[in-house]
mmCIF file of C-alpha atoms in Angstrom:
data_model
loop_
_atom_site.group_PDB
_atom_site.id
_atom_site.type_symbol
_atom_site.label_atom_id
_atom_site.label_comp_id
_atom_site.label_asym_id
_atom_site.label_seq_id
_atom_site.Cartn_x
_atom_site.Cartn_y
_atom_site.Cartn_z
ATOM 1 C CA UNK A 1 27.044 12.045 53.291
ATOM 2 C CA UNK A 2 25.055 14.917 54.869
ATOM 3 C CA UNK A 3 26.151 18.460 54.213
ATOM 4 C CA UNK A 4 27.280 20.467 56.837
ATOM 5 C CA UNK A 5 24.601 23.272 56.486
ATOM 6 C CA UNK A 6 22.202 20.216 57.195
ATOM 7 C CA UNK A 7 24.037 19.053 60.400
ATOM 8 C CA UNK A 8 23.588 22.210 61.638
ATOM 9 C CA UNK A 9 19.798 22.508 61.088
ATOM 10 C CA UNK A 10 19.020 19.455 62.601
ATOM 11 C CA UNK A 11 21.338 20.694 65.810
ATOM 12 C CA UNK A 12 19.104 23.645 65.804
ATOM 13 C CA UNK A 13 15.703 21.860 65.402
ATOM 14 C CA UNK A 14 17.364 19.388 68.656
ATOM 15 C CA UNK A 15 16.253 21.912 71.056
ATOM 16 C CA UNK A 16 12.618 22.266 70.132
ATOM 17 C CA UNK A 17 12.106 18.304 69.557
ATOM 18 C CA UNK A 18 13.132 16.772 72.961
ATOM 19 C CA UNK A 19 9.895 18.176 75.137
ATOM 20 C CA UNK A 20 7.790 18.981 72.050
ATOM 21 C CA UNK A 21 5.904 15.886 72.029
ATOM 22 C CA UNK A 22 4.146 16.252 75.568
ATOM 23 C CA UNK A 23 3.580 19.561 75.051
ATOM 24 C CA UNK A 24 1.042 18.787 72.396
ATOM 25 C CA UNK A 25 -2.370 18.563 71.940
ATOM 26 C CA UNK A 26 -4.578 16.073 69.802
ATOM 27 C CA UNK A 27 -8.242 16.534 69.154
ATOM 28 C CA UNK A 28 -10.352 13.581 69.828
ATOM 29 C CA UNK A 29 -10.568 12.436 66.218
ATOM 30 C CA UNK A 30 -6.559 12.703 65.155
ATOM 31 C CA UNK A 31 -6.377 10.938 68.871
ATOM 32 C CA UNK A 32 -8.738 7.949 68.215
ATOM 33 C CA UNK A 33 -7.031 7.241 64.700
ATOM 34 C CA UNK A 34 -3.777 7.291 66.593
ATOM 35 C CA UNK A 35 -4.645 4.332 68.277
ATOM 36 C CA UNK A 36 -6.572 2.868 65.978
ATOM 37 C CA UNK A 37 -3.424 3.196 63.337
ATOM 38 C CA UNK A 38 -5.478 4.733 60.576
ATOM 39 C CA UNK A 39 -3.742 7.064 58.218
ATOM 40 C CA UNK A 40 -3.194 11.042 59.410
ATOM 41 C CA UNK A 41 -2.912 13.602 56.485
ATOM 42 C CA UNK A 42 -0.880 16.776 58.486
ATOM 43 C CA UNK A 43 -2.719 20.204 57.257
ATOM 44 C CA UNK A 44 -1.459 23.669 57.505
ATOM 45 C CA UNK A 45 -3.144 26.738 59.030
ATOM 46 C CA UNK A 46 -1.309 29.517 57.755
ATOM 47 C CA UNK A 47 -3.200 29.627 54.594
ATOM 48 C CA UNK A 48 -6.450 30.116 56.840
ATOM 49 C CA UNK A 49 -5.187 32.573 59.421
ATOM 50 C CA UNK A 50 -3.352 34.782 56.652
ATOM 51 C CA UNK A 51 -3.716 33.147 52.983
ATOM 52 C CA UNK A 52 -7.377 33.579 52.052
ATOM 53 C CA UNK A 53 -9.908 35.998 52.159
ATOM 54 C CA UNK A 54 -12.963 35.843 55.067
ATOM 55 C CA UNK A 55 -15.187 33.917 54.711
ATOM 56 C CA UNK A 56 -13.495 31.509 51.841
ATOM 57 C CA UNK A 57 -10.682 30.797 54.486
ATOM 58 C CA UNK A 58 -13.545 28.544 56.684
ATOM 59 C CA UNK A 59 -15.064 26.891 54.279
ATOM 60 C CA UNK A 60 -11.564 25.893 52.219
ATOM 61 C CA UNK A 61 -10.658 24.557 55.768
ATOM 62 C CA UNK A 62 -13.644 22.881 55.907
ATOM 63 C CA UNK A 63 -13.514 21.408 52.372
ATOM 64 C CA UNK A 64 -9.708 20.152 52.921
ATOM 65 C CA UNK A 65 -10.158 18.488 55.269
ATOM 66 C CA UNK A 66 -13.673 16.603 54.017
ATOM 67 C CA UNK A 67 -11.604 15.620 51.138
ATOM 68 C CA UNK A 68 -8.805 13.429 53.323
ATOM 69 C CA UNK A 69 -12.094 12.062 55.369
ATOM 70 C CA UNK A 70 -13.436 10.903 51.887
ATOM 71 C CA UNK A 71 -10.172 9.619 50.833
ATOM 72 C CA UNK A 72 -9.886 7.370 53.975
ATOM 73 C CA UNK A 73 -7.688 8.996 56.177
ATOM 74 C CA UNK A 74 -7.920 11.558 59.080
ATOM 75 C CA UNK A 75 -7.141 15.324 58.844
ATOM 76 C CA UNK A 76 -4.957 16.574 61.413
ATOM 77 C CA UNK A 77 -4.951 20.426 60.529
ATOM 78 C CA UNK A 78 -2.269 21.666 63.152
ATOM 79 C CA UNK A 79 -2.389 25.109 64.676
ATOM 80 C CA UNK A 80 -1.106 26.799 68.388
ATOM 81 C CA UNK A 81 -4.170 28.023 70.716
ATOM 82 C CA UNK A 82 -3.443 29.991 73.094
ATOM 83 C CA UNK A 83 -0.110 28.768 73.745
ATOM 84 C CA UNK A 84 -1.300 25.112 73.321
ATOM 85 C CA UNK A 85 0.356 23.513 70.164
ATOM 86 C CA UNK A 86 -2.585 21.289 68.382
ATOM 87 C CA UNK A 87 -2.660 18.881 66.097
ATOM 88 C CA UNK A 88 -6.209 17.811 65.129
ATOM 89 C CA UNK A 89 -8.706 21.535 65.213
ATOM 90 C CA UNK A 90 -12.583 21.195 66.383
ATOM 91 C CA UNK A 91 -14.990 23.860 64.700
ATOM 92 C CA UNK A 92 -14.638 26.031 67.060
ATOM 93 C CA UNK A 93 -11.129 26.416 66.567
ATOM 94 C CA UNK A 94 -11.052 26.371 63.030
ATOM 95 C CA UNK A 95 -13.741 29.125 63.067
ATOM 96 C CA UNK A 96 -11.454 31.126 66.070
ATOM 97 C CA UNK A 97 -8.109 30.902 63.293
ATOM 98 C CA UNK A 98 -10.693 31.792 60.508
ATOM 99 C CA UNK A 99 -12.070 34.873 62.041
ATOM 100 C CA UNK A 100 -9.660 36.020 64.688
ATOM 101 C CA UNK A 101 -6.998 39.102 63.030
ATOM 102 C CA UNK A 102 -5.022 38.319 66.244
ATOM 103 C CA UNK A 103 -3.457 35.337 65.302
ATOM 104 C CA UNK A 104 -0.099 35.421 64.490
ATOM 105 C CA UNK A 105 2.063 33.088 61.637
ATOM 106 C CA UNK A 106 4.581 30.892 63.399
ATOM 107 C CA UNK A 107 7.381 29.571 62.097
ATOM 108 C CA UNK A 108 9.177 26.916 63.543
ATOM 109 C CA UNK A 109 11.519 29.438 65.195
ATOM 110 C CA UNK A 110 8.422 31.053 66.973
ATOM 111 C CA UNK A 111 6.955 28.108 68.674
ATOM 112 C CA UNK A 112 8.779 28.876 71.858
ATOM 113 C CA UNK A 113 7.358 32.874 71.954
ATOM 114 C CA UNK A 114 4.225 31.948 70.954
ATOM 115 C CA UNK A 115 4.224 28.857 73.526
ATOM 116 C CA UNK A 116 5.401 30.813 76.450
ATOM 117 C CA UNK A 117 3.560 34.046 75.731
ATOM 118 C CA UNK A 118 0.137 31.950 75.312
ATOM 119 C CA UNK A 119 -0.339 32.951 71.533
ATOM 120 C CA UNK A 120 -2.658 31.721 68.960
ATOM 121 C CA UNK A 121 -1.096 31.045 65.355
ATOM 122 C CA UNK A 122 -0.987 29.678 62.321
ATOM 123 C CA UNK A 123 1.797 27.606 61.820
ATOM 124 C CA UNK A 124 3.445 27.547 58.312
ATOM 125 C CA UNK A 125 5.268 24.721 56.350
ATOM 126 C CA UNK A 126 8.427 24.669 58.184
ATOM 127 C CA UNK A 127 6.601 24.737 61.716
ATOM 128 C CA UNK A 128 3.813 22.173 60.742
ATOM 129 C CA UNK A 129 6.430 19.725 59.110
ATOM 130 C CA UNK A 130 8.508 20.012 62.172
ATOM 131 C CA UNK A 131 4.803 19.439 64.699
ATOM 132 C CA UNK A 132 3.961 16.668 62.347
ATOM 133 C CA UNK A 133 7.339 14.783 62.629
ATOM 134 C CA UNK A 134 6.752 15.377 66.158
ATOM 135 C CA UNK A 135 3.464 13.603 66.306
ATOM 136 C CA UNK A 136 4.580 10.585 63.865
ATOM 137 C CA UNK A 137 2.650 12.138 61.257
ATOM 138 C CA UNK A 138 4.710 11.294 57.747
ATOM 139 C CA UNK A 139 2.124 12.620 55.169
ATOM 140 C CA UNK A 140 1.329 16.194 54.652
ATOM 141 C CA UNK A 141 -0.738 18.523 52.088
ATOM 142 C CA UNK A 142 -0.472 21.940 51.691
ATOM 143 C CA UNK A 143 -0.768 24.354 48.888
ATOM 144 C CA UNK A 144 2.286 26.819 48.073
ATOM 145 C CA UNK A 145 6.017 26.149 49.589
ATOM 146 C CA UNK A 146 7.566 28.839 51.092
ATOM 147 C CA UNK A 147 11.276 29.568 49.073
ATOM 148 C CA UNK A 148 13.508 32.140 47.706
ATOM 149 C CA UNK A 149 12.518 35.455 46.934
ATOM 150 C CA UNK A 150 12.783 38.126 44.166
ATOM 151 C CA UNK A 151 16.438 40.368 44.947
ATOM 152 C CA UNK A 152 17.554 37.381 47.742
ATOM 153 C CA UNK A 153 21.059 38.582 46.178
ATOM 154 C CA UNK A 154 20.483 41.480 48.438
ATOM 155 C CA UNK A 155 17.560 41.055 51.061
ATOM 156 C CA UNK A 156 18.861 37.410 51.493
ATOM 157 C CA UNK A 157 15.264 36.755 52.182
ATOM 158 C CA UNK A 158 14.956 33.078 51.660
ATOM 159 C CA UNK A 159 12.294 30.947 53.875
ATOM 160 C CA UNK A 160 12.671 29.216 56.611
ATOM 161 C CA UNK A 161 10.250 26.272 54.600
ATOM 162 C CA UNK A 162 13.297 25.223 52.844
ATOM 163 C CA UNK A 163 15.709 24.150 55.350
ATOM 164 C CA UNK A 164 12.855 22.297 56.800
ATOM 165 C CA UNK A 165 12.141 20.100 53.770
ATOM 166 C CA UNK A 166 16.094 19.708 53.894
ATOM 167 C CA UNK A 167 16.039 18.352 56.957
ATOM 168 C CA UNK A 168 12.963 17.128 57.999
ATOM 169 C CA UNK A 169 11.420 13.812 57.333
ATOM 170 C CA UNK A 170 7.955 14.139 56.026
ATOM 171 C CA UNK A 171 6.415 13.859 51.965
ATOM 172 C CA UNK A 172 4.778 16.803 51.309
ATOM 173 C CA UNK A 173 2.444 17.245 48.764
ATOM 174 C CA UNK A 174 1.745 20.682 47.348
ATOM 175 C CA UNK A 175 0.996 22.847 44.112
ATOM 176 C CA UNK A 176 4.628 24.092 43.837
ATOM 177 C CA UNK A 177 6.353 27.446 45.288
ATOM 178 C CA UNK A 178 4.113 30.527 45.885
ATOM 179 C CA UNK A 179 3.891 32.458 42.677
ATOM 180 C CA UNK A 180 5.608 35.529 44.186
ATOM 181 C CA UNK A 181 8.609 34.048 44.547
ATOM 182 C CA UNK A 182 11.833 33.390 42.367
ATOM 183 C CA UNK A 183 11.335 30.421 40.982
ATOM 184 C CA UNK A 184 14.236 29.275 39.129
ATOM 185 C CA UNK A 185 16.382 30.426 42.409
ATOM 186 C CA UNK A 186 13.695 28.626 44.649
ATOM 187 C CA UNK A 187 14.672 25.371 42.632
ATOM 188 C CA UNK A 188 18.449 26.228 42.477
ATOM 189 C CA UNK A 189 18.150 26.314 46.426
ATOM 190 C CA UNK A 190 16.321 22.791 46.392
ATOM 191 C CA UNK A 191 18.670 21.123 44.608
ATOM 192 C CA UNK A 192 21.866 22.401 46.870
ATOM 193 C CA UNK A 193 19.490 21.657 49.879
ATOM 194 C CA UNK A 194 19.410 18.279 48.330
ATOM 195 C CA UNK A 195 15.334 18.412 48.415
ATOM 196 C CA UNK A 196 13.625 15.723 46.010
ATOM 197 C CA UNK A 197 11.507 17.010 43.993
ATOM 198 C CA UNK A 198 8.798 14.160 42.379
ATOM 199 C CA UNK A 199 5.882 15.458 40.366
ATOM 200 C CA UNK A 200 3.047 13.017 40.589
ATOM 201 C CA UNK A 201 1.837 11.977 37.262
ATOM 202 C CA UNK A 202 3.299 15.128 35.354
ATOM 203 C CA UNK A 203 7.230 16.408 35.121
ATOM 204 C CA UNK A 204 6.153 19.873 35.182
ATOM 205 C CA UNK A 205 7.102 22.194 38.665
ATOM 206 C CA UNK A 206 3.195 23.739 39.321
ATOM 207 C CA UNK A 207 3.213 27.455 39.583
ATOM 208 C CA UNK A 208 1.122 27.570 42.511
ATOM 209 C CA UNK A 209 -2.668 28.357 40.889
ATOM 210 C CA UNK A 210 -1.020 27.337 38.040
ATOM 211 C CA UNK A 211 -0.397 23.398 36.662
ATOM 212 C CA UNK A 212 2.997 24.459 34.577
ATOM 213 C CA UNK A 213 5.498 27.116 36.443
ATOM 214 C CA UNK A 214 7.405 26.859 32.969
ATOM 215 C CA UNK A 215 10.280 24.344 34.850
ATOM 216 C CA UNK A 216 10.882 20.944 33.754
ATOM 217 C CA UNK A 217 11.430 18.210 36.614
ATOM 218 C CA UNK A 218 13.796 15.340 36.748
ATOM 219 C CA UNK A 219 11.478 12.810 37.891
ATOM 220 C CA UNK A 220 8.029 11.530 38.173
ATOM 221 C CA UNK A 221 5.915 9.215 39.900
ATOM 222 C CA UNK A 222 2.409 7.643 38.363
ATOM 223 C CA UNK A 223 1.302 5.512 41.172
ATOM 224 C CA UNK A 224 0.660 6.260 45.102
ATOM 225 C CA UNK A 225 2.374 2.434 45.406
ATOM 226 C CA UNK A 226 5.257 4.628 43.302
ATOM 227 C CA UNK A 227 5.315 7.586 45.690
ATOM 228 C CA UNK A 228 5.606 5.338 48.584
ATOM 229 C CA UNK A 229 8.730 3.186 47.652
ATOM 230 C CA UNK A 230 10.439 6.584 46.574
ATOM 231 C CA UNK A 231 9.435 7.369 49.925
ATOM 232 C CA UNK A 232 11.006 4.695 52.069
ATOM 233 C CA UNK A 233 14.230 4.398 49.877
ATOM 234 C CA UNK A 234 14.899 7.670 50.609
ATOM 235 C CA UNK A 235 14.245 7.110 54.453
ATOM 236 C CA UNK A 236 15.639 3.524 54.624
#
């Protein structure tokens, strides 16, 4: 049965999710593979707009999302411009959230502001997992989760990522929580969140930059076929 603290999030997610659909916008590639049915691999921005240094942060875009091409499927990097939620970025906008120091990180608690008040921004795990869902996008890469940080017994600073993953329906596949967070707490809050936790092909929780945070996981997967049952029992 559902916890409570879940009910609520999804009640609180309702009010974004009933008019987000037609309020987005798909580039012409993400669009054409839409109809076409081919596979769309959701990407965040955050980690262009605020997680790497100029000029890296363009070509790491650029690289990303030349690796899902080569893999077979289509990269739908999702970002807001000016006040325009996309899903699917063209050069030139990849380049504008690259080199632009006005864009702003959105969280899925911003999209509103940043929708009415005609801002560009990054969106971070808990907004792009909640645009994705929105577009029927399932699958989604990105590198460090947000989580719980160091003295939450006092800041209560936890992300907003987490209750996402909690309640949102989308696999995400990433290198672990950011390394300046509290890691054993991070994975406390996970399990109360009830957030699976699968490590593909290792039973090791990555450390970010790191392949071993020092955290042993319950389970594993070996196969994509693997990943992909665990995926649909979970959502059957």
């Amino acid at each position: 049965m559902p916890s409570s603290i879940n009910l609520k999030a999804q009640r609180s997610h309702a009010y974004l999710s009933s008019n987000l659909p037609s309020m987005i916008r798909y580039s012409d590639e993400v669009a054409a593979a839409r109809s076409a049915g081919l596979p769309l691999v959701a990407l965040e921005s955050t980690i262009i707009s605020h997680g790497l240094p100029r000029p890296t942060n363009l070509q790491v875009a650029k690289e990303v999302e030349a690796i899902v091409r080569d893999a077979g499927a289509v990269p739908a990097t999702i970002a807001v411009i000016d006040g325009e939620i996309n899903v699917g970025l063209d050069l030139k906008s990849l380049e504008r959230l690259a080199e632009d120091t006005s864009v702003v990180k959105a969280s899925i608690r911003d999209l509103p502001m940043v929708h009415v008040k005609k801002l560009s921004a990054a969106t971070t795990v808990a907004a792009t997992s909640h645009i994705a869902h929105q577009a029927g996008i399932s699958f989604f890469a990105t590198g460090g989760l947000g989580g719980v940080h160091r003295g939450a017994q006092e800041s209560w600073d936890e992300s907003a990522d987490l209750m996402a993953l909690a309640t949102i329906p989308i696999l995400v596949v990433c290198a672990g929580a950011k390394s300046i967070l509290d890691v054993p707490a991070t994975l406390e809050r996970m399990e109360t969140l009830s957030i699976p936790i699968i490590g593909y092909r290792t039973q090791r929780f990555p450390g970010f930059y790191l392949a071993d945070s020092g955290f042993t996981l319950d389970y594993r997967a070996d196969s994509p076929v693997e990943v992909a049952s665990l995926w649909h029992a979970r959502h059957a």
